[in-house]
């Protein structure tokens, strides 16, 4: 890999880290885990670019690597358990600025693939076809994951509103 390609690769990593972090945060729902996910994905992108000499669409490769790394990480057994600190006895009252928290909590209840579809479709603003290609799914599968994921999120948000 030449010096110019290496410089371009570093510029890509520096320029896209924040955008990838935002998507990773929506996928994970946890800042530390999102940072780890972005770091792992970017390492894979850099190694892949160096191994293959160049990648035609580095942006798509990085996004696909991020999503695939997230889904693969959710399959691991040790990821299924989560440790919590002290849980409050009564939930606090929701304010308007807590809407994002409620939506992210609802997003966290979805399966990893549903979450990936929703983040790519509605956060990254990708088309059904682009999402299907990125996730190696049929377009009909993307549509059904999106519909089921949105229905589950609506139910979770509705349920959260009833508890307040």
GROMACS .gro file of C-alpha atoms in nm:
model
  164
    1UNK     CA    1   0.000   0.000   0.000
    2UNK     CA    2   0.145   0.333  -0.106
    3UNK     CA    3   0.196   0.639   0.108
    4UNK     CA    4  -0.096   0.821  -0.057
    5UNK     CA    5  -0.332   0.530   0.005
    6UNK     CA    6  -0.217   0.508   0.365
    7UNK     CA    7  -0.279   0.881   0.413
    8UNK     CA    8  -0.626   0.848   0.260
    9UNK     CA    9  -0.701   0.556   0.490
   10UNK     CA   10  -0.598   0.757   0.798
   11UNK     CA   11  -0.807   1.051   0.679
   12UNK     CA   12  -1.108   0.821   0.635
   13UNK     CA   13  -1.069   0.679   0.987
   14UNK     CA   14  -1.036   1.028   1.138
   15UNK     CA   15  -1.327   1.166   0.939
   16UNK     CA   16  -1.575   0.882   0.989
   17UNK     CA   17  -1.508   0.779   1.350
   18UNK     CA   18  -1.777   1.008   1.497
   19UNK     CA   19  -2.047   0.905   1.249
   20UNK     CA   20  -1.966   0.538   1.304
   21UNK     CA   21  -1.977   0.594   1.679
   22UNK     CA   22  -2.328   0.741   1.656
   23UNK     CA   23  -2.452   0.438   1.466
   24UNK     CA   24  -2.269   0.204   1.703
   25UNK     CA   25  -2.425   0.377   2.003
   26UNK     CA   26  -2.771   0.325   1.859
   27UNK     CA   27  -2.688  -0.040   1.795
   28UNK     CA   28  -2.539  -0.105   2.141
   29UNK     CA   29  -2.713   0.147   2.362
   30UNK     CA   30  -2.395   0.180   2.567
   31UNK     CA   31  -2.118   0.436   2.518
   32UNK     CA   32  -1.830   0.210   2.622
   33UNK     CA   33  -1.951  -0.082   2.413
   34UNK     CA   34  -2.006   0.150   2.116
   35UNK     CA   35  -1.649   0.281   2.144
   36UNK     CA   36  -1.519  -0.076   2.153
   37UNK     CA   37  -1.735  -0.168   1.854
   38UNK     CA   38  -1.610   0.126   1.647
   39UNK     CA   39  -1.250   0.053   1.741
   40UNK     CA   40  -1.284  -0.314   1.645
   41UNK     CA   41  -1.460  -0.232   1.319
   42UNK     CA   42  -1.201   0.031   1.221
   43UNK     CA   43  -0.916  -0.209   1.294
   44UNK     CA   44  -1.083  -0.462   1.064
   45UNK     CA   45  -1.131  -0.195   0.797
   46UNK     CA   46  -0.768  -0.084   0.811
   47UNK     CA   47  -0.638  -0.441   0.804
   48UNK     CA   48  -0.872  -0.526   0.517
   49UNK     CA   49  -0.765  -0.221   0.318
   50UNK     CA   50  -0.399  -0.301   0.371
   51UNK     CA   51  -0.447  -0.668   0.285
   52UNK     CA   52  -0.642  -0.604  -0.035
   53UNK     CA   53  -0.445  -0.299  -0.140
   54UNK     CA   54  -0.756  -0.088  -0.176
   55UNK     CA   55  -1.129  -0.106  -0.124
   56UNK     CA   56  -1.359   0.046  -0.383
   57UNK     CA   57  -1.614   0.177  -0.133
   58UNK     CA   58  -1.449   0.223   0.204
   59UNK     CA   59  -1.762   0.384   0.354
   60UNK     CA   60  -1.986   0.086   0.274
   61UNK     CA   61  -1.717  -0.159   0.387
   62UNK     CA   62  -1.682   0.023   0.720
   63UNK     CA   63  -2.058   0.034   0.779
   64UNK     CA   64  -2.098  -0.334   0.691
   65UNK     CA   65  -1.804  -0.428   0.914
   66UNK     CA   66  -1.957  -0.229   1.202
   67UNK     CA   67  -2.295  -0.400   1.171
   68UNK     CA   68  -2.151  -0.748   1.121
   69UNK     CA   69  -1.919  -0.707   1.419
   70UNK     CA   70  -2.217  -0.596   1.631
   71UNK     CA   71  -2.431  -0.893   1.527
   72UNK     CA   72  -2.146  -1.140   1.576
   73UNK     CA   73  -2.078  -0.997   1.921
   74UNK     CA   74  -2.440  -1.050   2.022
   75UNK     CA   75  -2.413  -1.419   1.938
   76UNK     CA   76  -2.145  -1.473   2.201
   77UNK     CA   77  -2.273  -1.627   2.522
   78UNK     CA   78  -2.095  -1.389   2.758
   79UNK     CA   79  -2.274  -1.091   2.601
   80UNK     CA   80  -2.615  -1.220   2.708
   81UNK     CA   81  -2.567  -1.133   3.073
   82UNK     CA   82  -2.556  -0.776   3.193
   83UNK     CA   83  -2.451  -0.659   3.534
   84UNK     CA   84  -2.651  -0.376   3.688
   85UNK     CA   85  -2.580  -0.152   3.981
   86UNK     CA   86  -2.851  -0.073   4.227
   87UNK     CA   87  -3.189  -0.058   4.059
   88UNK     CA   88  -3.420   0.221   4.182
   89UNK     CA   89  -3.745   0.112   4.345
   90UNK     CA   90  -3.961   0.356   4.150
   91UNK     CA   91  -3.891   0.487   3.800
   92UNK     CA   92  -3.851   0.860   3.766
   93UNK     CA   93  -4.099   1.075   3.581
   94UNK     CA   94  -4.039   1.112   3.208
   95UNK     CA   95  -3.963   1.458   3.082
   96UNK     CA   96  -3.966   1.562   2.718
   97UNK     CA   97  -3.588   1.537   2.706
   98UNK     CA   98  -3.613   1.174   2.820
   99UNK     CA   99  -3.776   1.068   2.493
  100UNK     CA  100  -3.437   0.970   2.352
  101UNK     CA  101  -3.373   0.750   2.653
  102UNK     CA  102  -3.708   0.577   2.610
  103UNK     CA  103  -3.646   0.521   2.239
  104UNK     CA  104  -3.296   0.383   2.301
  105UNK     CA  105  -3.432   0.155   2.573
  106UNK     CA  106  -3.698   0.029   2.332
  107UNK     CA  107  -3.430  -0.019   2.067
  108UNK     CA  108  -3.231  -0.230   2.313
  109UNK     CA  109  -3.521  -0.477   2.345
  110UNK     CA  110  -3.500  -0.573   1.976
  111UNK     CA  111  -3.302  -0.858   1.826
  112UNK     CA  112  -2.962  -0.755   1.690
  113UNK     CA  113  -3.075  -0.792   1.327
  114UNK     CA  114  -3.394  -0.590   1.383
  115UNK     CA  115  -3.188  -0.322   1.555
  116UNK     CA  116  -2.935  -0.321   1.270
  117UNK     CA  117  -3.214  -0.286   1.013
  118UNK     CA  118  -3.376   0.003   1.199
  119UNK     CA  119  -3.048   0.186   1.253
  120UNK     CA  120  -2.947   0.148   0.889
  121UNK     CA  121  -3.291   0.234   0.750
  122UNK     CA  122  -3.392   0.521   0.977
  123UNK     CA  123  -3.069   0.656   1.126
  124UNK     CA  124  -2.830   0.601   0.836
  125UNK     CA  125  -3.121   0.671   0.595
  126UNK     CA  126  -3.036   0.380   0.366
  127UNK     CA  127  -3.289   0.241   0.121
  128UNK     CA  128  -3.439  -0.105   0.160
  129UNK     CA  129  -3.218  -0.229  -0.124
  130UNK     CA  130  -2.898  -0.081   0.025
  131UNK     CA  131  -2.982  -0.222   0.370
  132UNK     CA  132  -3.054  -0.564   0.220
  133UNK     CA  133  -2.724  -0.562   0.033
  134UNK     CA  134  -2.530  -0.449   0.338
  135UNK     CA  135  -2.680  -0.716   0.563
  136UNK     CA  136  -2.687  -0.990   0.297
  137UNK     CA  137  -3.065  -1.025   0.330
  138UNK     CA  138  -3.352  -1.022   0.086
  139UNK     CA  139  -3.543  -0.696   0.062
  140UNK     CA  140  -3.854  -0.869   0.195
  141UNK     CA  141  -3.657  -0.977   0.503
  142UNK     CA  142  -3.542  -0.620   0.562
  143UNK     CA  143  -3.902  -0.499   0.534
  144UNK     CA  144  -4.031  -0.762   0.778
  145UNK     CA  145  -3.749  -0.691   1.027
  146UNK     CA  146  -3.827  -0.320   1.002
  147UNK     CA  147  -4.202  -0.372   1.049
  148UNK     CA  148  -4.162  -0.609   1.342
  149UNK     CA  149  -3.893  -0.395   1.501
  150UNK     CA  150  -4.101  -0.079   1.476
  151UNK     CA  151  -4.406  -0.261   1.617
  152UNK     CA  152  -4.200  -0.389   1.910
  153UNK     CA  153  -4.056  -0.042   1.973
  154UNK     CA  154  -4.401   0.117   1.964
  155UNK     CA  155  -4.526  -0.138   2.216
  156UNK     CA  156  -4.224  -0.081   2.443
  157UNK     CA  157  -4.263   0.298   2.426
  158UNK     CA  158  -4.638   0.270   2.489
  159UNK     CA  159  -4.573   0.039   2.786
  160UNK     CA  160  -4.313   0.279   2.927
  161UNK     CA  161  -4.565   0.564   2.899
  162UNK     CA  162  -4.823   0.366   3.095
  163UNK     CA  163  -4.578   0.315   3.383
  164UNK     CA  164  -4.533   0.686   3.432
   0.00000   0.00000   0.00000
